[in-house]
Tab-separated table of C-alpha atoms in Angstrom:
chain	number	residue	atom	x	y	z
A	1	UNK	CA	13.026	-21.739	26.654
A	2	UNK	CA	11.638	-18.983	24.428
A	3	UNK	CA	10.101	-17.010	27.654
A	4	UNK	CA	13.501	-16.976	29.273
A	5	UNK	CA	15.302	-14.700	26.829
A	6	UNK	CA	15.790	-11.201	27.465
A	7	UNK	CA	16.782	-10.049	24.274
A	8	UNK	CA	15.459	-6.237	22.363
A	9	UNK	CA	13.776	-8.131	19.743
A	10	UNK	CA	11.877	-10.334	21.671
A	11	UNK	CA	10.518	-7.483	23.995
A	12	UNK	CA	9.921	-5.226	21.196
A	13	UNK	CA	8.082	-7.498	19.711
A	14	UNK	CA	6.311	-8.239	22.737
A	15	UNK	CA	5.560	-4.684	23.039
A	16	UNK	CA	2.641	-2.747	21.223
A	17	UNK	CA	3.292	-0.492	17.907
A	18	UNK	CA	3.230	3.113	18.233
A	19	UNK	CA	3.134	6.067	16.654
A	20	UNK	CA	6.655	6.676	18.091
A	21	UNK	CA	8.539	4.997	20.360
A	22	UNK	CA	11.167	6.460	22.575
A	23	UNK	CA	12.796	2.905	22.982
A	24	UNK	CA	15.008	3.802	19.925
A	25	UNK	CA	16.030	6.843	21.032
A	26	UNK	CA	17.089	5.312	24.161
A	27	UNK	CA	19.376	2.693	22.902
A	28	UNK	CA	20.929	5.097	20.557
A	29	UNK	CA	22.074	7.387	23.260
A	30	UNK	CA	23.512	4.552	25.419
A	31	UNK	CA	25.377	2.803	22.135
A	32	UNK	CA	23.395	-0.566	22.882
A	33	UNK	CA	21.780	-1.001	19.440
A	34	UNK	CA	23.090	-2.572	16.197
A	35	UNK	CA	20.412	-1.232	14.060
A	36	UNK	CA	22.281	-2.691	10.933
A	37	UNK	CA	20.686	-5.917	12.150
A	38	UNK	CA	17.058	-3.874	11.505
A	39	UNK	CA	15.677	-6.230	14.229
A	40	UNK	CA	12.837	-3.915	14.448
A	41	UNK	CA	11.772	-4.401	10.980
A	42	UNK	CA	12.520	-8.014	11.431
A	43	UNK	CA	10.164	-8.212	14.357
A	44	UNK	CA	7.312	-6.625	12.573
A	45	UNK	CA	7.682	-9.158	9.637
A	46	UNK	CA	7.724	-11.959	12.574
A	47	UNK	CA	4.460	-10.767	14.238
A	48	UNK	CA	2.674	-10.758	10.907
A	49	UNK	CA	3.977	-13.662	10.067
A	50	UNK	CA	2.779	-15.576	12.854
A	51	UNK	CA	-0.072	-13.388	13.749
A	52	UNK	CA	-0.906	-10.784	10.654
A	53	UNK	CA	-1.666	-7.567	12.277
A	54	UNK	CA	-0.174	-6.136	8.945
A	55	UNK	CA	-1.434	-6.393	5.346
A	56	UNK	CA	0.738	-8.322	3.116
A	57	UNK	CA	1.464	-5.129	1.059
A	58	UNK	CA	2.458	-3.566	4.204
A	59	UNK	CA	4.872	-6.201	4.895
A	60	UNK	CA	6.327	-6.091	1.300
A	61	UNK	CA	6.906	-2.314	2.054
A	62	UNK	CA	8.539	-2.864	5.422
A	63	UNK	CA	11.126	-5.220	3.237
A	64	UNK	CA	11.747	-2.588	0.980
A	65	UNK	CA	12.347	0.266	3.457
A	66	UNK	CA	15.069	-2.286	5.273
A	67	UNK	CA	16.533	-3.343	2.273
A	68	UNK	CA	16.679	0.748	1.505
A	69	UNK	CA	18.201	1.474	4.676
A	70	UNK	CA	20.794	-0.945	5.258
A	71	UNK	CA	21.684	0.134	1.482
A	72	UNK	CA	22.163	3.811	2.081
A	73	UNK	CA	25.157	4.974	1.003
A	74	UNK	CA	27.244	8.431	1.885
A	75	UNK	CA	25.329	10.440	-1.278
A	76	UNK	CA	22.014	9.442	0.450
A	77	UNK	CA	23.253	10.882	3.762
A	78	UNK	CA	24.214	14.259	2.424
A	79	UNK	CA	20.935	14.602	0.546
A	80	UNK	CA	19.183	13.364	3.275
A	81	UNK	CA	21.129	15.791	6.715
A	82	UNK	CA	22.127	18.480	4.739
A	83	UNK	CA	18.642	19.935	4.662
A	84	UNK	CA	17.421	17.112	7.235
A	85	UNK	CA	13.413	17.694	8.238
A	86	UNK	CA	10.988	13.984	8.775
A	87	UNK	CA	9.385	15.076	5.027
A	88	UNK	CA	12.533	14.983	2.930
A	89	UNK	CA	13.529	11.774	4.822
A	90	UNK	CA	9.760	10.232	3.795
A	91	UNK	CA	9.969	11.676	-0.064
A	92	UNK	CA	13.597	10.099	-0.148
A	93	UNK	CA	12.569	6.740	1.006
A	94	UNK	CA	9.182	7.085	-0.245
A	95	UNK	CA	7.403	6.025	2.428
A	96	UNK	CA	3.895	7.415	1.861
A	97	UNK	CA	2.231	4.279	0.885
A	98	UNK	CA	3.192	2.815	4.456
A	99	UNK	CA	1.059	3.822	7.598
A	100	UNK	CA	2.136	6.709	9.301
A	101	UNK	CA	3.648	4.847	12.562
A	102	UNK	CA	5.487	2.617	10.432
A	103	UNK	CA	7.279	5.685	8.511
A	104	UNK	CA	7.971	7.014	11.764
A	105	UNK	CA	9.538	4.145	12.876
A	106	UNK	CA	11.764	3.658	9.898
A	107	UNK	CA	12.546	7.111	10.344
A	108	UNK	CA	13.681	6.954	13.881
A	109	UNK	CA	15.571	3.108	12.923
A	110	UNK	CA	17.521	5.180	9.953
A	111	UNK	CA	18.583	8.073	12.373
A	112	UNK	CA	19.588	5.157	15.323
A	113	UNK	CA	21.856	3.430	12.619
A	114	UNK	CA	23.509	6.665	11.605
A	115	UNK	CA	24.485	7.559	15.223
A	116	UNK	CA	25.742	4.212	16.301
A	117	UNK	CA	27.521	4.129	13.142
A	118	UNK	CA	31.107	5.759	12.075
A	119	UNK	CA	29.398	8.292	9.340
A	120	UNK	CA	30.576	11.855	9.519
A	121	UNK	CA	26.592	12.599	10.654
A	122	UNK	CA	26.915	10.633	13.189
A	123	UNK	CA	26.787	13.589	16.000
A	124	UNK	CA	23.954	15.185	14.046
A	125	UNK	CA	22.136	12.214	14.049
A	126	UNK	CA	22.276	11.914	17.750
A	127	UNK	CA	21.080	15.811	17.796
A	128	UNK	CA	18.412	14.957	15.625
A	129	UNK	CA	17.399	11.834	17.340
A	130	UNK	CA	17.121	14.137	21.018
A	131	UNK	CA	14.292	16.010	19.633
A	132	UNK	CA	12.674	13.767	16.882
A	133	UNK	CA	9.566	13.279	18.779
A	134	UNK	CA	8.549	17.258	18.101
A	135	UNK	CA	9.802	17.609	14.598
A	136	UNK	CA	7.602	14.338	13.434
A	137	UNK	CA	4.766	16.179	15.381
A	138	UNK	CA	5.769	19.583	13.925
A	139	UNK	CA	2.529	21.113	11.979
A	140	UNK	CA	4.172	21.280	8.447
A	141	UNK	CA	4.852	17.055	8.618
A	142	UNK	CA	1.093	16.941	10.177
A	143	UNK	CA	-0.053	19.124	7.164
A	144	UNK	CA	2.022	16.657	4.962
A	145	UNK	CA	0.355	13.472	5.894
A	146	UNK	CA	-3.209	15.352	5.785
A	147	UNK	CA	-2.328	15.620	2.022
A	148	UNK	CA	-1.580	12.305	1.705
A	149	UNK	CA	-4.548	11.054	3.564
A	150	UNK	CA	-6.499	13.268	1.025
A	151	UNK	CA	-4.810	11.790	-1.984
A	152	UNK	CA	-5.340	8.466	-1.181
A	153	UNK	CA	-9.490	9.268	-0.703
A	154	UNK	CA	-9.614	10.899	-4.221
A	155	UNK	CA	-7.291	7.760	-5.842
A	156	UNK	CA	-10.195	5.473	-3.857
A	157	UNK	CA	-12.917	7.682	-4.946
A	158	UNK	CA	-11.512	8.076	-8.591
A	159	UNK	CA	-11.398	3.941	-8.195
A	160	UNK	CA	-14.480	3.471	-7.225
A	161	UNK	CA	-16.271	5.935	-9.819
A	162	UNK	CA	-13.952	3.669	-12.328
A	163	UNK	CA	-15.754	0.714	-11.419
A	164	UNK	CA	-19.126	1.882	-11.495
A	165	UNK	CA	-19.015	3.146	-14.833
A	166	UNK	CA	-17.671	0.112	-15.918
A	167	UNK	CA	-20.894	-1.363	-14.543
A	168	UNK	CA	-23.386	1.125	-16.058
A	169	UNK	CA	-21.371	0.048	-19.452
A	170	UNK	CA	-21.472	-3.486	-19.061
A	171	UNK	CA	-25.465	-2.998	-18.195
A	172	UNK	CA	-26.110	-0.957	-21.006
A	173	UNK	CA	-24.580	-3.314	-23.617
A	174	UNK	CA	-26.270	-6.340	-22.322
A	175	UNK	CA	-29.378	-4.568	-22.489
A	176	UNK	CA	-28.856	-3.491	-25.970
A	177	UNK	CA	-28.046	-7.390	-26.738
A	178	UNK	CA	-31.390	-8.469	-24.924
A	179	UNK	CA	-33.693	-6.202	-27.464
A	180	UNK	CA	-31.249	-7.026	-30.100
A	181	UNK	CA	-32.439	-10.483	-29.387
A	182	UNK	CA	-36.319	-9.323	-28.775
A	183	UNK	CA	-36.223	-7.789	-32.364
A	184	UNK	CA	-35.074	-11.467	-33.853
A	185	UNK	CA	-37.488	-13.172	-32.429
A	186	UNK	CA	-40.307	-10.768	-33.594
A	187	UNK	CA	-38.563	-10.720	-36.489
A	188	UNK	CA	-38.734	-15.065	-37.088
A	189	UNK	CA	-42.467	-14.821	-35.613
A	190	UNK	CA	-43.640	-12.451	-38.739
A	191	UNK	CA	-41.735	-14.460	-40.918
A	192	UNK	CA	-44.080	-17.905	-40.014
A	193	UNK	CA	-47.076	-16.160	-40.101
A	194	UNK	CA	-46.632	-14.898	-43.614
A	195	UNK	CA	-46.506	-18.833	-45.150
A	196	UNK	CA	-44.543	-20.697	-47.161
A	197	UNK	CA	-44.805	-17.994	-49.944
A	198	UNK	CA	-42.290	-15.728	-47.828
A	199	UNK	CA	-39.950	-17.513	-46.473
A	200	UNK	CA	-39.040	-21.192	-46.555
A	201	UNK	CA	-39.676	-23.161	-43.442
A	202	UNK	CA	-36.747	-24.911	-43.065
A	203	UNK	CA	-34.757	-21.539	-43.060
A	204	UNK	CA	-37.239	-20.077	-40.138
A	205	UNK	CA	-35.975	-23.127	-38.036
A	206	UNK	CA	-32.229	-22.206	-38.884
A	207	UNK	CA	-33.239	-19.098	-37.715
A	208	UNK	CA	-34.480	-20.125	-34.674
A	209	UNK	CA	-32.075	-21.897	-33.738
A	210	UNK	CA	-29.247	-19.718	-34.099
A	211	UNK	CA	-31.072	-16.922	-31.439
A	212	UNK	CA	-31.015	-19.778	-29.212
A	213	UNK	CA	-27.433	-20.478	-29.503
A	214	UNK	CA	-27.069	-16.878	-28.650
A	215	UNK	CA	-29.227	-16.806	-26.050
C-alpha cells in the first residue's frame, strides 16, 4: 500500500512548501540524497498534477530548471562558485519568472547535487549549503527580489494601460462608423424628399439597402 512507504519523495511531498527548507540541507550533510534523481522537482510536478497548487506556467518552469540542472556541466560550475552568491545562481538559471520559494528550492537542490556529487566544488558546496539559509535572507538578495517584484507591477501595469487603449481605440472607431452611418441615412432621407427630379427612386432603394447591409 501507498501509505506504507517511507520513502523522501513521498514525505516531501506530503510535507508543505516553504520558503526554505532545511530538509535538503540535512540529507546533503549525511550523503543520503541522490539529487540527480530531482525527486523534489518531481514531487512538485506530482502534487500539481493531481492536485494543482501550481500554475501550469509554473510547472513548465519547474521542468526547465530540472532539465537545467541535471544538465550543468563543469563551465557552469566555475561561473557559477567562483564568485558564488544566491543572485548570480538565479541570473544563471534565470529563475525570476518562478516564485521566490521555488528559486530557493532549486537553489538549495543544485547546491545538494554538487556536494553529493564527485565535482571539484564539492567541499564548497557543502560550505555553502551550512549557511545558505542567511545568504538567501541576506539584504542585497531581499533588495533583488524587491526589484523584481517591482518589474513585474510596471510589465502588469504597462499591460493593462495596453489594453485599455486598445479599448478607447476600438470605441472611438465604432463611433466614428455609427455617425458615418447617421450621415447616410440623412443623406438617402434628403434625397426622397427632393422627387423624382433628383434622384431616381430605384437608386434611393439601392441605397438603402446597402446601409443596411452595413449595419
Amino acid at each position: 500500500r501507498i501509505s506504507s512507504l517511507r520513502s523522501p519523495l513521498l514525505e516531501r511531498w506530503k510535507a508543505p512548501i516553504k520558503p526554505f527548507d532545511s530538509y535538503c540541507v540535512a540529507q546533503a550533510s549525511k550523503g543520503l540524497t541522490n539529487s540527480s534523481d530531482s525527486w523534489y522537482l518531481r514531487s512538485l510536478y506530482l502534487r500539481w498534477k493531481f492536485s494543482p497548487p501550481l500554475s501550469l506556467l509554473t510547472v513548465i518552469a519547474l521542468r526547465k530548471l530540472q532539465k537545467d540542472l541535471q544538465t550543468a556541466n563543469e563551465r557552469d560550475l566555475n561561473s557559477i562558485f567562483d564568485h558564488f552568491t544566491p543572485i548570480n545562481f538565479y541570473k544563471r538559471f534565470d529563475l525570476s519568472y518562478l516564485q521566490r520559494d521555488l528559486a530557493e528550492q532549486g537553489l538549495c537542490e543544485f547546491l545538494t547535487r554538487v556536494a553529493t556529487g564527485n565535482s571539484k566544488y564539492k567541499e564548497k558546496a557543502k560550505d555553502i549549503l551550512q549557511n545558505l539559509h542567511l545568504s538567501i535572507k541576506s539584504r542585497s538578495v531581499e533588495e533583488y527580489w524587491e526589484r523584481i517584484k517591482i518589474l513585474k507591477l510596471k510589465r502588469q501595469l504597462h499591460n493593462t494601460k495596453k489594453l485599455k487603449y486598445l479599448e478607447e481605440k476600438a470605441e472611438i472607431l465604432d463611433n466614428e462608423k455609427r455617425e458615418q452611418l447617421d450621415n447616410q441615412r440623412i443623406e438617402v432621407g434628403n434625397f426622397s424628399d427632393c422627387g423624382d427630379n433628383l434622384i431616381d427612386r430605384e437608386e434611393i432603394s439601392q441605397q438603402k439597402a446597402r446601409i443596411r447591409k452595413q449595419i
